Coordinates of C-alpha atoms in Angstrom, one line a residue:
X1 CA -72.8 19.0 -16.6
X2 CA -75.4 21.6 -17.0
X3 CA -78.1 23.5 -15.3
X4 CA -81.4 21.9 -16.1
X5 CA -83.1 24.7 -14.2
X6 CA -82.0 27.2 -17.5
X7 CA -82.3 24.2 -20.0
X8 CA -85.4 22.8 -19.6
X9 CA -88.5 22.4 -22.1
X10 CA -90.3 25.7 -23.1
X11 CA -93.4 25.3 -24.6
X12 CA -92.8 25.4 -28.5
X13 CA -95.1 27.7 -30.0
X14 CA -94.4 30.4 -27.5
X15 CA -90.9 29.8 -27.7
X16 CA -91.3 30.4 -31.7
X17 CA -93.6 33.2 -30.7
X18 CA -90.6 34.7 -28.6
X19 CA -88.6 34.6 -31.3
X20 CA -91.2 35.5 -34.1
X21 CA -90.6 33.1 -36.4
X22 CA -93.7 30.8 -37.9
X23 CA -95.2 28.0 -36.1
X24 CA -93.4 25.3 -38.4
X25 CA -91.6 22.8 -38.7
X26 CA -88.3 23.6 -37.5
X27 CA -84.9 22.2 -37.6
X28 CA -81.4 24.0 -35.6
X29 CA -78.4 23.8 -35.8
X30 CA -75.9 26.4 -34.8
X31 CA -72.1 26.3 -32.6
X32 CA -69.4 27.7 -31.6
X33 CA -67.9 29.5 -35.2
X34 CA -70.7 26.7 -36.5
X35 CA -70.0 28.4 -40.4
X36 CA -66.4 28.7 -39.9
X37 CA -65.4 25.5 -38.3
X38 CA -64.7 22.8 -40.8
X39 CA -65.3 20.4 -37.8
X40 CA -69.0 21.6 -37.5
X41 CA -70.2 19.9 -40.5
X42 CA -71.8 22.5 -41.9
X43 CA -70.9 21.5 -45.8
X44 CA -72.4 18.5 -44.9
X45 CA -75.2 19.9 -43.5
X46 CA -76.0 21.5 -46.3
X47 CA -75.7 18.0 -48.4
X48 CA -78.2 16.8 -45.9
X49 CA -80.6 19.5 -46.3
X50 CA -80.4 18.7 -50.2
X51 CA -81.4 15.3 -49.8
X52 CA -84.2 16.2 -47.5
X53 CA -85.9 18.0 -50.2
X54 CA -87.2 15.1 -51.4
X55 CA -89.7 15.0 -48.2
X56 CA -90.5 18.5 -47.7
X57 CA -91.6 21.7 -49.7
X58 CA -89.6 24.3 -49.5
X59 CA -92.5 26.4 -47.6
X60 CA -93.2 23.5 -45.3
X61 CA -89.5 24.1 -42.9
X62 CA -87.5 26.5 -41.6
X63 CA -84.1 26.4 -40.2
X64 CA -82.8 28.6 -37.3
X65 CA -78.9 29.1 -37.4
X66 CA -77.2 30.3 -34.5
X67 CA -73.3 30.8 -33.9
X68 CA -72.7 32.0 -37.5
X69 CA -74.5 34.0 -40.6
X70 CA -75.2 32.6 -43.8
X71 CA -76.3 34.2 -46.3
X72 CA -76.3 31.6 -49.2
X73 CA -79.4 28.9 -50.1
X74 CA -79.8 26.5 -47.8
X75 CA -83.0 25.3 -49.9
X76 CA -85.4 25.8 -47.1
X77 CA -86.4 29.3 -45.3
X78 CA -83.5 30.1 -43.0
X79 CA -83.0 32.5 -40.2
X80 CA -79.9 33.8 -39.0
X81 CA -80.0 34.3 -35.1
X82 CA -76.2 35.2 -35.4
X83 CA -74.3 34.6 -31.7
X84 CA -76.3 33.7 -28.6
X85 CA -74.5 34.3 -25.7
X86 CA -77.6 34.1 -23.1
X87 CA -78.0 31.3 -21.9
X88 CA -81.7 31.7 -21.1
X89 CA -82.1 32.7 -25.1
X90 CA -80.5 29.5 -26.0
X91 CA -82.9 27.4 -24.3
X92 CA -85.7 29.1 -25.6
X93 CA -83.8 28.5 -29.4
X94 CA -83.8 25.3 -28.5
X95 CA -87.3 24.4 -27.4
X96 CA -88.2 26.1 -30.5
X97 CA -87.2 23.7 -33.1
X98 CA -88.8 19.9 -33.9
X99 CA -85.1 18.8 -34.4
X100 CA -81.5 19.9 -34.0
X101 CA -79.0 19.1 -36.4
X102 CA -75.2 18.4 -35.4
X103 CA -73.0 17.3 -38.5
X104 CA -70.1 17.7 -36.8
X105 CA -66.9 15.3 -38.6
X106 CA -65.8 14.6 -34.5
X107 CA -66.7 15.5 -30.9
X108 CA -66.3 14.8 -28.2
X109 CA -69.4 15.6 -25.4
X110 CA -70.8 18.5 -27.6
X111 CA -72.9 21.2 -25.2
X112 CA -75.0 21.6 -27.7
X113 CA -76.1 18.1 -27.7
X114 CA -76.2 18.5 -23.8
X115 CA -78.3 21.6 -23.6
X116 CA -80.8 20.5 -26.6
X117 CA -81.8 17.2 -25.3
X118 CA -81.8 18.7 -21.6
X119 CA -84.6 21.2 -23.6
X120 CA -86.5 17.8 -24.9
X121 CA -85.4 18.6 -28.7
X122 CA -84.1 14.7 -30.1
X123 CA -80.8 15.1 -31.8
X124 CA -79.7 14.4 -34.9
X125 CA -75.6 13.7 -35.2
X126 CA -73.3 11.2 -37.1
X127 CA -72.0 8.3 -34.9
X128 CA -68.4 9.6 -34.4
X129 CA -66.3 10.3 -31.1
X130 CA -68.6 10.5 -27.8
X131 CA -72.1 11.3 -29.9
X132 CA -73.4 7.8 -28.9
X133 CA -73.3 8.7 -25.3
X134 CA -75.3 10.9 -25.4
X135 CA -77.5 10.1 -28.3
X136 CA -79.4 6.6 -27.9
X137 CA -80.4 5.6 -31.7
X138 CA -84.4 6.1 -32.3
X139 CA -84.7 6.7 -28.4
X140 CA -84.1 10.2 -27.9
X141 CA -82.6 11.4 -31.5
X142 CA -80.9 9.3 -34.5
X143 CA -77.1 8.5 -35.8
X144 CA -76.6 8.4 -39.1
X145 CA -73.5 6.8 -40.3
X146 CA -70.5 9.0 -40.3
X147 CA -70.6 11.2 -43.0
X148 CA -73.2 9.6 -45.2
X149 CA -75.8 12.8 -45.6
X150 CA -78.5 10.5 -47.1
X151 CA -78.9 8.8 -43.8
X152 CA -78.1 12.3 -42.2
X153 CA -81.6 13.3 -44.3
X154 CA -83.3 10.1 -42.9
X155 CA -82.8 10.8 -39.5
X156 CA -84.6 14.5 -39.5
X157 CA -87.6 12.8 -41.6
X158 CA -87.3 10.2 -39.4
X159 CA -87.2 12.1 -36.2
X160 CA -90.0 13.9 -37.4
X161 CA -92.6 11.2 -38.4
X162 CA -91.9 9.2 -35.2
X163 CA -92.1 11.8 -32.5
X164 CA -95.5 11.0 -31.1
X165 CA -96.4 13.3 -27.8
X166 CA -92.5 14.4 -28.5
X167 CA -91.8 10.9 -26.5
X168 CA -88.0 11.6 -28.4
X169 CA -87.7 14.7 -26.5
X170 CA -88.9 13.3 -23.5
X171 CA -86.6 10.7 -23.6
X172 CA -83.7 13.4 -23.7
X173 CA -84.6 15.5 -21.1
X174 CA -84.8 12.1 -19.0
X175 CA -81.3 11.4 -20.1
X176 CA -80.0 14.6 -19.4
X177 CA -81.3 14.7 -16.3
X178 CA -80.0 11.1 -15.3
X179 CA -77.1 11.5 -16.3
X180 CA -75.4 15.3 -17.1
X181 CA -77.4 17.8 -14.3
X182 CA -74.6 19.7 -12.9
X183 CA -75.7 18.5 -9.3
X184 CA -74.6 15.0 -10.3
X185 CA -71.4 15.6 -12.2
X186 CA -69.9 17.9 -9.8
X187 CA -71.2 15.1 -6.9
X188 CA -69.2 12.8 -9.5
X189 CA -66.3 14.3 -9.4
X190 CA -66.1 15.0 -5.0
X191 CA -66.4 11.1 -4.6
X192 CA -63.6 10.8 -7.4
X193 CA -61.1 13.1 -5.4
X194 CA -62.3 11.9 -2.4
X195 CA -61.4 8.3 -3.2
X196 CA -57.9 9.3 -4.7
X197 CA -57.1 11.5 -1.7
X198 CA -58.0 7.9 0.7
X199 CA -56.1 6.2 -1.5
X200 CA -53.0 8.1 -1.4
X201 CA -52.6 8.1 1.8
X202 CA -52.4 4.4 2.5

């Protein structure tokens, strides 16, 4: 679970104002060691990026990087945020982007899926491991089939062009808050032990 209180929606172009970048479209992705973790994705990610030229100028996106520096092309403006380790930073990161990114080759319940939905950003992901809990396809984000980085491209235009009133991101913050607010997990797990401690003493 997280707390929703920290996560929750900032309002985009003060967010990007915060962080003074330009008041564009804006796609994230970032992790733990996100550049040096294989498991991340992030060769794929940059297939993905590739592929989405064929919807958008180079001057018309930007993408925010946090949890690692890179310093090669990534064929659209890029800026390194480097390592967040406030959490009340990260949110704002996160309510500053139209889409976040996670190419990751398996997971399990990824935080960063957690915290960006609970910030009403959709999600892009493959379908692998326990991404399609969390992401419900063309409801709150879109899951591309593992590995394929044409659909992986599809999903961010997709996201994009179909995010009316950001009713995606709406949709995750609703999810997040059903489902993963720290509250309920942790009230979860008390009527879990509770049960096993009743049981075991029958």
């Amino acid at each position: 679970g997280i707390n929703t209180a920290i996560f929750f929606p900032h309002d985009k172009r003060a967010a990007r104002k915060f962080l003074n970048i330009a008041d564009k479209t804006t796609f994230l992705f970032g992790a733990y060691r996100a550049i040096a973790d294989q498991n991340k994705g992030f060769s794929l990610l940059l297939e993905g990026l590739q592929n989405l030229q064929k919807y958008y100028k180079r001057s018309e996106i930007q993408i925010l990087i946090f949890g690692g520096i890179f310093t090669g092309d990534m064929f659209f403006e890029t800026v390194n945020l480097g390592l967040i380790d406030n959490e009340e930073l990260l949110s704002t990161v996160y309510s500053a982007a139209d889409v976040m990114i996670v190419p990751s080759e398996q997971e399990n319940l990824p935080y960063t899926i957690i915290e960006s939905l609970s910030c009403a950003t959709p999600v892009v992901a493959f379908q692998v491991g326990g991404i399609p809990e969390l992401i419900d396809h063309k409801q709150n984000g879109y899951l591309a089939k593992p590995f394929d980085t044409t659909d992986l491209a599809e999903g961010i235009h997709w996201c994009v062009e179909n995010n009316t009133d950001n009713q995606l991101g709406i949709n995750g913050r609703k999810k997040v808050l059903d489902n993963y607010r720290i509250e309920n997990v942790a009230n979860s797990y008390e009527k879990l032990y509770t049960s096993i401690l009743a049981n075991s003493t029958k």
